């Protein structure tokens, strides 16, 4: 499934006449660490918080004013609760939230998406760090990436231009969620979604395991939408019918790239082939020879290499699930 948007990191700004003492306290009570602002943005997850300590009573502080930056593995609400509960108010003159951030998935001509959203919300186009420098608690930053949103998105993963929008995040997120897929389609700019049939064949009958393993990878990559599964017949040699499990899938990934993923999933690390994945588009079967890079001497060599690429993208938790499924598949053959 494709995630089209999610919240980015939280930002909290603390004014202080005693920045050294405040920083030392926060490092302890928040279990945080000091990092440069750009490095903090390469560490954050969706619910993490970046805390800026600045001189007192600055309604708008820029990066030049920041005395300390802390990265915290907690949401802004928990950060503020911890500060309140530890009674360190005497070290602060003022507390406020920075601009909220939202990350949107994009493809193709992403500037078309930026311009359409910017026009609707009277947004200013600028690099993310500039938006953060100019933002306030009453504004939101919308940034864009082609990377999956179900994992950490770093500053380097973002497109060069973001939007600073004078809209509160709750309203903005609610409205963007309703129109995100439309904006994504506009960014395709003449390209198309591909409707594919993926057929699974395993003579040992472990179809449920192969399907779960396939969806584990497709969901991790966030490249399409499952439209449903069904059993169907294929006719092998001598017109003998065989039952195969079929998945209807729409994706923004070109069919040849999808076929590379499927070829990689047919093999284990040692080169053993455990399943047959066929890919059909517009009633035509796409052969592996039409998809894999020509540098490979055969399907096995290509499959092992593509598998390595897939495994390098999976999270540690997903790799554990993959290993468990593959062990179950091998058991089904004994």
mmCIF file of C-alpha atoms in Angstrom:
data_model
loop_
_atom_site.group_PDB
_atom_site.id
_atom_site.type_symbol
_atom_site.label_atom_id
_atom_site.label_comp_id
_atom_site.label_asym_id
_atom_site.label_seq_id
_atom_site.Cartn_x
_atom_site.Cartn_y
_atom_site.Cartn_z
ATOM 1 C CA UNK A 1 0.000 0.000 0.000
ATOM 2 C CA UNK A 2 1.250 3.485 -0.807
ATOM 3 C CA UNK A 3 1.325 5.965 2.069
ATOM 4 C CA UNK A 4 0.709 9.400 0.607
ATOM 5 C CA UNK A 5 1.525 11.578 3.629
ATOM 6 C CA UNK A 6 2.537 11.512 7.263
ATOM 7 C CA UNK A 7 3.640 13.909 9.946
ATOM 8 C CA UNK A 8 7.286 14.879 10.109
ATOM 9 C CA UNK A 9 9.291 15.718 13.242
ATOM 10 C CA UNK A 10 8.093 18.045 15.991
ATOM 11 C CA UNK A 11 9.915 21.258 16.885
ATOM 12 C CA UNK A 12 9.975 22.895 20.334
ATOM 13 C CA UNK A 13 11.626 26.279 21.001
ATOM 14 C CA UNK A 14 12.738 27.151 24.528
ATOM 15 C CA UNK A 15 13.864 30.660 25.493
ATOM 16 C CA UNK A 16 16.418 30.861 28.284
ATOM 17 C CA UNK A 17 18.834 33.240 30.041
ATOM 18 C CA UNK A 18 20.727 30.181 31.270
ATOM 19 C CA UNK A 19 21.141 28.090 28.115
ATOM 20 C CA UNK A 20 24.081 26.053 29.422
ATOM 21 C CA UNK A 21 22.221 24.970 32.561
ATOM 22 C CA UNK A 22 19.010 24.284 30.642
ATOM 23 C CA UNK A 23 20.826 22.190 28.066
ATOM 24 C CA UNK A 24 22.520 20.113 30.787
ATOM 25 C CA UNK A 25 19.156 19.466 32.477
ATOM 26 C CA UNK A 26 17.423 18.497 29.240
ATOM 27 C CA UNK A 27 20.180 16.085 28.264
ATOM 28 C CA UNK A 28 19.469 14.258 31.507
ATOM 29 C CA UNK A 29 15.692 14.353 31.866
ATOM 30 C CA UNK A 30 14.854 13.837 28.193
ATOM 31 C CA UNK A 31 17.527 11.210 27.534
ATOM 32 C CA UNK A 32 18.531 13.318 24.540
ATOM 33 C CA UNK A 33 21.712 14.366 22.788
ATOM 34 C CA UNK A 34 23.132 17.524 21.263
ATOM 35 C CA UNK A 35 23.473 17.548 17.488
ATOM 36 C CA UNK A 36 23.695 20.210 14.770
ATOM 37 C CA UNK A 37 20.255 21.147 13.358
ATOM 38 C CA UNK A 38 20.798 19.473 9.984
ATOM 39 C CA UNK A 39 22.074 16.288 11.627
ATOM 40 C CA UNK A 40 19.036 16.207 13.912
ATOM 41 C CA UNK A 41 16.793 16.226 10.857
ATOM 42 C CA UNK A 42 18.634 13.198 9.490
ATOM 43 C CA UNK A 43 17.920 11.266 12.689
ATOM 44 C CA UNK A 44 14.248 11.968 13.279
ATOM 45 C CA UNK A 45 11.329 9.588 12.997
ATOM 46 C CA UNK A 46 7.693 10.608 12.724
ATOM 47 C CA UNK A 47 7.138 11.157 16.452
ATOM 48 C CA UNK A 48 10.591 12.438 17.393
ATOM 49 C CA UNK A 49 11.229 16.014 18.503
ATOM 50 C CA UNK A 50 13.955 18.570 17.867
ATOM 51 C CA UNK A 51 14.386 21.087 20.708
ATOM 52 C CA UNK A 52 16.006 24.476 20.084
ATOM 53 C CA UNK A 53 17.328 26.582 22.972
ATOM 54 C CA UNK A 54 17.412 30.281 22.065
ATOM 55 C CA UNK A 55 17.782 33.657 23.851
ATOM 56 C CA UNK A 56 14.725 34.774 25.861
ATOM 57 C CA UNK A 57 11.481 36.170 24.457
ATOM 58 C CA UNK A 58 12.313 35.861 20.752
ATOM 59 C CA UNK A 59 9.003 35.561 18.929
ATOM 60 C CA UNK A 60 10.874 34.520 15.821
ATOM 61 C CA UNK A 61 14.300 32.918 16.274
ATOM 62 C CA UNK A 62 16.537 31.970 13.352
ATOM 63 C CA UNK A 63 19.242 29.301 13.258
ATOM 64 C CA UNK A 64 21.814 31.981 14.011
ATOM 65 C CA UNK A 65 20.077 32.511 17.375
ATOM 66 C CA UNK A 66 20.102 28.846 18.410
ATOM 67 C CA UNK A 67 22.419 28.105 21.360
ATOM 68 C CA UNK A 68 21.768 24.351 21.548
ATOM 69 C CA UNK A 69 19.898 21.770 19.498
ATOM 70 C CA UNK A 70 18.703 18.539 21.103
ATOM 71 C CA UNK A 71 17.313 15.451 19.433
ATOM 72 C CA UNK A 72 14.704 13.522 21.462
ATOM 73 C CA UNK A 73 13.043 10.155 20.714
ATOM 74 C CA UNK A 74 9.700 11.419 22.054
ATOM 75 C CA UNK A 75 6.734 13.388 20.811
ATOM 76 C CA UNK A 76 6.456 17.090 21.619
ATOM 77 C CA UNK A 77 3.648 16.483 24.139
ATOM 78 C CA UNK A 78 5.799 14.030 26.116
ATOM 79 C CA UNK A 79 8.789 16.401 25.940
ATOM 80 C CA UNK A 80 6.743 19.250 27.403
ATOM 81 C CA UNK A 81 5.228 16.976 30.070
ATOM 82 C CA UNK A 82 8.700 15.824 31.157
ATOM 83 C CA UNK A 83 9.906 19.422 31.371
ATOM 84 C CA UNK A 84 6.887 20.413 33.471
ATOM 85 C CA UNK A 85 7.150 17.411 35.790
ATOM 86 C CA UNK A 86 10.830 18.046 36.515
ATOM 87 C CA UNK A 87 10.108 21.643 37.572
ATOM 88 C CA UNK A 88 12.834 23.391 35.630
ATOM 89 C CA UNK A 89 10.684 26.390 34.728
ATOM 90 C CA UNK A 90 13.197 28.690 36.427
ATOM 91 C CA UNK A 91 15.649 27.917 33.607
ATOM 92 C CA UNK A 92 13.215 29.070 30.916
ATOM 93 C CA UNK A 93 11.645 32.394 30.025
ATOM 94 C CA UNK A 94 9.269 31.171 27.315
ATOM 95 C CA UNK A 95 8.160 27.987 25.546
ATOM 96 C CA UNK A 96 6.557 27.600 22.145
ATOM 97 C CA UNK A 97 6.135 25.101 19.371
ATOM 98 C CA UNK A 98 7.932 25.520 16.089
ATOM 99 C CA UNK A 99 6.264 24.976 12.718
ATOM 100 C CA UNK A 100 4.622 21.600 12.242
ATOM 101 C CA UNK A 101 5.886 19.404 9.440
ATOM 102 C CA UNK A 102 4.146 17.090 7.002
ATOM 103 C CA UNK A 103 5.885 14.839 4.482
ATOM 104 C CA UNK A 104 4.135 13.906 1.233
ATOM 105 C CA UNK A 105 4.990 11.155 -1.227
ATOM 106 C CA UNK A 106 5.602 12.312 -4.767
ATOM 107 C CA UNK A 107 6.674 10.925 -8.134
ATOM 108 C CA UNK A 108 7.547 12.335 -11.527
ATOM 109 C CA UNK A 109 7.221 16.113 -11.819
ATOM 110 C CA UNK A 110 7.035 16.918 -8.123
ATOM 111 C CA UNK A 111 7.154 20.695 -8.712
ATOM 112 C CA UNK A 112 3.693 20.456 -10.249
ATOM 113 C CA UNK A 113 2.512 19.033 -6.941
ATOM 114 C CA UNK A 114 4.346 21.758 -4.998
ATOM 115 C CA UNK A 115 2.879 24.540 -7.119
ATOM 116 C CA UNK A 116 -0.704 23.221 -6.937
ATOM 117 C CA UNK A 117 -0.649 22.828 -3.157
ATOM 118 C CA UNK A 118 1.183 26.141 -2.740
ATOM 119 C CA UNK A 119 -1.427 27.959 -4.809
ATOM 120 C CA UNK A 120 -4.284 26.438 -2.799
ATOM 121 C CA UNK A 121 -2.814 27.358 0.586
ATOM 122 C CA UNK A 122 -0.880 30.514 -0.314
ATOM 123 C CA UNK A 123 2.387 28.772 0.506
ATOM 124 C CA UNK A 124 5.969 29.965 0.020
ATOM 125 C CA UNK A 125 8.353 27.671 -1.873
ATOM 126 C CA UNK A 126 11.809 27.296 -0.321
ATOM 127 C CA UNK A 127 14.280 24.608 0.834
ATOM 128 C CA UNK A 128 13.236 22.793 4.014
ATOM 129 C CA UNK A 129 15.844 24.430 6.268
ATOM 130 C CA UNK A 130 14.798 27.874 5.061
ATOM 131 C CA UNK A 131 11.151 27.044 5.753
ATOM 132 C CA UNK A 132 12.109 25.904 9.241
ATOM 133 C CA UNK A 133 14.138 29.071 9.782
ATOM 134 C CA UNK A 134 11.172 31.259 8.783
ATOM 135 C CA UNK A 135 8.351 29.210 10.280
ATOM 136 C CA UNK A 136 6.330 29.860 13.447
ATOM 137 C CA UNK A 137 3.878 27.859 15.541
ATOM 138 C CA UNK A 138 1.052 29.070 13.297
ATOM 139 C CA UNK A 139 2.608 27.665 10.127
ATOM 140 C CA UNK A 140 3.246 24.230 8.645
ATOM 141 C CA UNK A 141 6.013 22.897 6.428
ATOM 142 C CA UNK A 142 5.113 20.471 3.649
ATOM 143 C CA UNK A 143 8.092 18.576 2.273
ATOM 144 C CA UNK A 144 8.194 16.024 -0.526
ATOM 145 C CA UNK A 145 9.991 12.740 -1.128
ATOM 146 C CA UNK A 146 9.960 9.775 -3.492
ATOM 147 C CA UNK A 147 11.014 7.458 -0.656
ATOM 148 C CA UNK A 148 8.571 5.222 1.252
ATOM 149 C CA UNK A 149 6.992 6.944 4.249
ATOM 150 C CA UNK A 150 6.884 3.858 6.474
ATOM 151 C CA UNK A 151 10.465 4.414 7.653
ATOM 152 C CA UNK A 152 12.865 7.198 8.530
ATOM 153 C CA UNK A 153 12.987 9.978 5.933
ATOM 154 C CA UNK A 154 16.162 12.034 6.219
ATOM 155 C CA UNK A 155 16.880 15.557 5.083
ATOM 156 C CA UNK A 156 18.802 14.096 2.148
ATOM 157 C CA UNK A 157 15.699 12.115 1.100
ATOM 158 C CA UNK A 158 13.621 15.277 0.672
ATOM 159 C CA UNK A 159 13.188 17.078 -2.613
ATOM 160 C CA UNK A 160 15.034 20.369 -2.866
ATOM 161 C CA UNK A 161 11.901 22.533 -2.484
ATOM 162 C CA UNK A 162 9.366 22.520 0.342
ATOM 163 C CA UNK A 163 6.330 24.651 1.181
ATOM 164 C CA UNK A 164 5.805 26.956 4.155
ATOM 165 C CA UNK A 165 2.045 27.256 4.586
ATOM 166 C CA UNK A 166 0.153 29.667 6.915
ATOM 167 C CA UNK A 167 -2.255 26.923 8.033
ATOM 168 C CA UNK A 168 -2.454 25.001 11.311
ATOM 169 C CA UNK A 169 -1.361 21.354 10.974
ATOM 170 C CA UNK A 170 -4.583 19.677 12.140
ATOM 171 C CA UNK A 171 -6.664 21.344 9.434
ATOM 172 C CA UNK A 172 -3.917 21.020 6.821
ATOM 173 C CA UNK A 173 -3.337 17.316 7.438
ATOM 174 C CA UNK A 174 -7.055 16.573 7.337
ATOM 175 C CA UNK A 175 -7.482 18.303 3.982
ATOM 176 C CA UNK A 176 -4.294 16.936 2.419
ATOM 177 C CA UNK A 177 -5.275 13.405 3.411
ATOM 178 C CA UNK A 178 -8.445 13.771 1.335
ATOM 179 C CA UNK A 179 -6.643 15.071 -1.759
ATOM 180 C CA UNK A 180 -3.167 13.493 -1.505
ATOM 181 C CA UNK A 181 -3.801 10.842 -4.149
ATOM 182 C CA UNK A 182 -5.096 13.482 -6.565
ATOM 183 C CA UNK A 183 -1.947 15.547 -6.067
ATOM 184 C CA UNK A 184 0.153 12.420 -6.586
ATOM 185 C CA UNK A 185 -1.633 11.738 -9.870
ATOM 186 C CA UNK A 186 -1.027 15.315 -11.000
ATOM 187 C CA UNK A 187 2.702 14.851 -10.377
ATOM 188 C CA UNK A 188 2.698 11.857 -12.731
ATOM 189 C CA UNK A 189 2.321 14.465 -15.478
ATOM 190 C CA UNK A 190 1.194 12.213 -18.319
ATOM 191 C CA UNK A 191 2.615 8.985 -16.894
ATOM 192 C CA UNK A 192 0.247 6.230 -15.847
ATOM 193 C CA UNK A 193 -0.505 3.734 -13.136
ATOM 194 C CA UNK A 194 0.174 0.192 -14.262
ATOM 195 C CA UNK A 195 -2.404 -2.511 -13.590
ATOM 196 C CA UNK A 196 -0.580 -5.803 -13.252
ATOM 197 C CA UNK A 197 -1.411 -9.439 -12.602
ATOM 198 C CA UNK A 198 1.111 -11.296 -10.470
ATOM 199 C CA UNK A 199 0.655 -15.066 -10.599
ATOM 200 C CA UNK A 200 2.205 -17.348 -8.001
ATOM 201 C CA UNK A 201 2.994 -20.978 -8.726
ATOM 202 C CA UNK A 202 4.487 -23.445 -6.249
ATOM 203 C CA UNK A 203 4.272 -27.179 -6.857
ATOM 204 C CA UNK A 204 4.509 -27.725 -3.088
ATOM 205 C CA UNK A 205 1.413 -25.598 -2.509
ATOM 206 C CA UNK A 206 2.736 -23.065 0.042
ATOM 207 C CA UNK A 207 0.752 -20.274 -1.591
ATOM 208 C CA UNK A 208 -0.177 -18.499 1.633
ATOM 209 C CA UNK A 209 3.497 -18.217 2.633
ATOM 210 C CA UNK A 210 4.592 -17.009 -0.785
ATOM 211 C CA UNK A 211 1.810 -14.437 -0.883
ATOM 212 C CA UNK A 212 2.667 -13.147 2.608
ATOM 213 C CA UNK A 213 6.347 -12.942 1.642
ATOM 214 C CA UNK A 214 5.532 -11.059 -1.571
ATOM 215 C CA UNK A 215 3.282 -8.571 0.217
ATOM 216 C CA UNK A 216 5.890 -8.062 2.928
ATOM 217 C CA UNK A 217 8.261 -6.713 0.282
ATOM 218 C CA UNK A 218 5.678 -4.760 -1.738
ATOM 219 C CA UNK A 219 4.291 -3.122 1.407
ATOM 220 C CA UNK A 220 7.785 -2.263 2.578
ATOM 221 C CA UNK A 221 8.619 -0.625 -0.762
ATOM 222 C CA UNK A 222 5.236 1.181 -0.829
ATOM 223 C CA UNK A 223 4.976 1.048 -4.601
ATOM 224 C CA UNK A 224 1.366 0.112 -5.230
ATOM 225 C CA UNK A 225 -2.073 -1.013 -4.114
ATOM 226 C CA UNK A 226 -3.399 -4.572 -3.802
ATOM 227 C CA UNK A 227 -6.746 -4.763 -5.601
ATOM 228 C CA UNK A 228 -7.493 -8.329 -4.537
ATOM 229 C CA UNK A 229 -6.495 -11.952 -4.987
ATOM 230 C CA UNK A 230 -8.102 -14.973 -6.578
ATOM 231 C CA UNK A 231 -7.404 -18.491 -7.834
ATOM 232 C CA UNK A 232 -7.167 -18.972 -11.574
ATOM 233 C CA UNK A 233 -6.074 -21.598 -14.096
ATOM 234 C CA UNK A 234 -3.021 -21.592 -16.308
ATOM 235 C CA UNK A 235 -2.304 -24.097 -19.031
ATOM 236 C CA UNK A 236 1.162 -25.591 -18.982
ATOM 237 C CA UNK A 237 2.739 -27.958 -21.468
ATOM 238 C CA UNK A 238 0.318 -30.310 -23.260
ATOM 239 C CA UNK A 239 -2.512 -27.936 -22.263
ATOM 240 C CA UNK A 240 -2.671 -29.383 -18.749
ATOM 241 C CA UNK A 241 -4.454 -26.926 -16.425
ATOM 242 C CA UNK A 242 -2.716 -25.916 -13.199
ATOM 243 C CA UNK A 243 -4.066 -23.747 -10.407
ATOM 244 C CA UNK A 244 -2.192 -20.536 -9.607
ATOM 245 C CA UNK A 245 -2.814 -17.781 -7.078
ATOM 246 C CA UNK A 246 -3.277 -14.390 -8.736
ATOM 247 C CA UNK A 247 -2.838 -10.880 -7.346
ATOM 248 C CA UNK A 248 -4.205 -7.756 -9.044
ATOM 249 C CA UNK A 249 -1.887 -4.869 -8.323
ATOM 250 C CA UNK A 250 -1.697 -1.262 -9.473
ATOM 251 C CA UNK A 251 1.609 0.511 -9.188
ATOM 252 C CA UNK A 252 3.593 3.571 -10.201
ATOM 253 C CA UNK A 253 6.601 1.303 -10.801
ATOM 254 C CA UNK A 254 7.257 0.367 -14.457
ATOM 255 C CA UNK A 255 6.580 -3.331 -15.248
ATOM 256 C CA UNK A 256 10.222 -4.119 -15.990
ATOM 257 C CA UNK A 257 11.239 -2.861 -12.548
ATOM 258 C CA UNK A 258 8.431 -4.898 -10.974
ATOM 259 C CA UNK A 259 9.671 -7.978 -12.798
ATOM 260 C CA UNK A 260 13.155 -7.452 -11.352
ATOM 261 C CA UNK A 261 11.630 -7.462 -7.866
ATOM 262 C CA UNK A 262 9.767 -10.685 -8.631
ATOM 263 C CA UNK A 263 12.878 -12.347 -10.063
ATOM 264 C CA UNK A 264 14.742 -11.418 -6.883
ATOM 265 C CA UNK A 265 11.988 -12.943 -4.749
ATOM 266 C CA UNK A 266 12.129 -16.254 -6.605
ATOM 267 C CA UNK A 267 15.535 -17.037 -5.108
ATOM 268 C CA UNK A 268 17.206 -17.520 -1.750
ATOM 269 C CA UNK A 269 20.684 -16.278 -0.877
ATOM 270 C CA UNK A 270 22.249 -19.584 -1.945
ATOM 271 C CA UNK A 271 20.620 -19.452 -5.376
ATOM 272 C CA UNK A 272 17.860 -21.991 -4.670
ATOM 273 C CA UNK A 273 14.649 -21.140 -6.506
ATOM 274 C CA UNK A 274 11.595 -21.569 -4.284
ATOM 275 C CA UNK A 275 8.711 -20.099 -6.288
ATOM 276 C CA UNK A 276 7.625 -18.949 -9.739
ATOM 277 C CA UNK A 277 6.239 -15.409 -10.032
ATOM 278 C CA UNK A 278 4.763 -14.516 -13.415
ATOM 279 C CA UNK A 279 3.940 -10.928 -14.328
ATOM 280 C CA UNK A 280 1.183 -10.055 -16.819
ATOM 281 C CA UNK A 281 0.302 -6.649 -18.188
ATOM 282 C CA UNK A 282 -2.481 -6.075 -20.707
ATOM 283 C CA UNK A 283 -2.897 -9.840 -21.206
ATOM 284 C CA UNK A 284 0.783 -10.266 -22.032
ATOM 285 C CA UNK A 285 3.288 -12.153 -19.922
ATOM 286 C CA UNK A 286 6.485 -10.201 -19.347
ATOM 287 C CA UNK A 287 9.493 -12.498 -19.658
ATOM 288 C CA UNK A 288 12.433 -12.182 -17.283
ATOM 289 C CA UNK A 289 14.701 -11.789 -20.336
ATOM 290 C CA UNK A 290 12.884 -8.548 -21.203
ATOM 291 C CA UNK A 291 13.481 -7.096 -17.743
ATOM 292 C CA UNK A 292 16.815 -8.074 -16.199
ATOM 293 C CA UNK A 293 20.055 -6.247 -16.920
ATOM 294 C CA UNK A 294 22.075 -7.747 -19.746
ATOM 295 C CA UNK A 295 25.239 -8.002 -17.660
ATOM 296 C CA UNK A 296 23.841 -11.108 -15.950
ATOM 297 C CA UNK A 297 24.640 -14.493 -17.456
ATOM 298 C CA UNK A 298 21.309 -16.018 -16.497
ATOM 299 C CA UNK A 299 18.156 -15.734 -14.403
ATOM 300 C CA UNK A 300 19.744 -17.271 -11.298
ATOM 301 C CA UNK A 301 22.603 -14.766 -11.232
ATOM 302 C CA UNK A 302 20.166 -11.891 -11.737
ATOM 303 C CA UNK A 303 17.792 -13.223 -9.082
ATOM 304 C CA UNK A 304 20.474 -13.507 -6.403
ATOM 305 C CA UNK A 305 21.673 -9.960 -7.107
ATOM 306 C CA UNK A 306 18.147 -8.492 -7.106
ATOM 307 C CA UNK A 307 17.424 -10.334 -3.858
ATOM 308 C CA UNK A 308 20.444 -8.635 -2.255
ATOM 309 C CA UNK A 309 19.073 -5.265 -3.301
ATOM 310 C CA UNK A 310 15.662 -6.084 -1.821
ATOM 311 C CA UNK A 311 17.127 -7.302 1.467
ATOM 312 C CA UNK A 312 19.245 -4.150 1.780
ATOM 313 C CA UNK A 313 16.066 -2.043 1.765
ATOM 314 C CA UNK A 314 14.121 -4.022 4.368
ATOM 315 C CA UNK A 315 14.150 -2.976 8.010
ATOM 316 C CA UNK A 316 15.671 -5.356 10.597
ATOM 317 C CA UNK A 317 12.161 -6.388 11.684
ATOM 318 C CA UNK A 318 11.143 -7.093 8.088
ATOM 319 C CA UNK A 319 14.261 -9.188 7.520
ATOM 320 C CA UNK A 320 13.364 -11.314 10.536
ATOM 321 C CA UNK A 321 9.859 -11.855 9.131
ATOM 322 C CA UNK A 322 11.336 -12.740 5.740
ATOM 323 C CA UNK A 323 13.675 -15.314 7.273
ATOM 324 C CA UNK A 324 10.809 -16.860 9.245
ATOM 325 C CA UNK A 325 8.636 -17.161 6.142
ATOM 326 C CA UNK A 326 11.434 -18.694 4.113
ATOM 327 C CA UNK A 327 12.075 -21.281 6.795
ATOM 328 C CA UNK A 328 8.375 -22.199 6.707
ATOM 329 C CA UNK A 329 8.502 -22.432 2.910
ATOM 330 C CA UNK A 330 11.479 -24.803 3.064
ATOM 331 C CA UNK A 331 9.645 -26.944 5.648
ATOM 332 C CA UNK A 332 6.714 -27.279 3.236
ATOM 333 C CA UNK A 333 9.053 -29.031 0.772
ATOM 334 C CA UNK A 334 10.199 -31.778 3.130
#
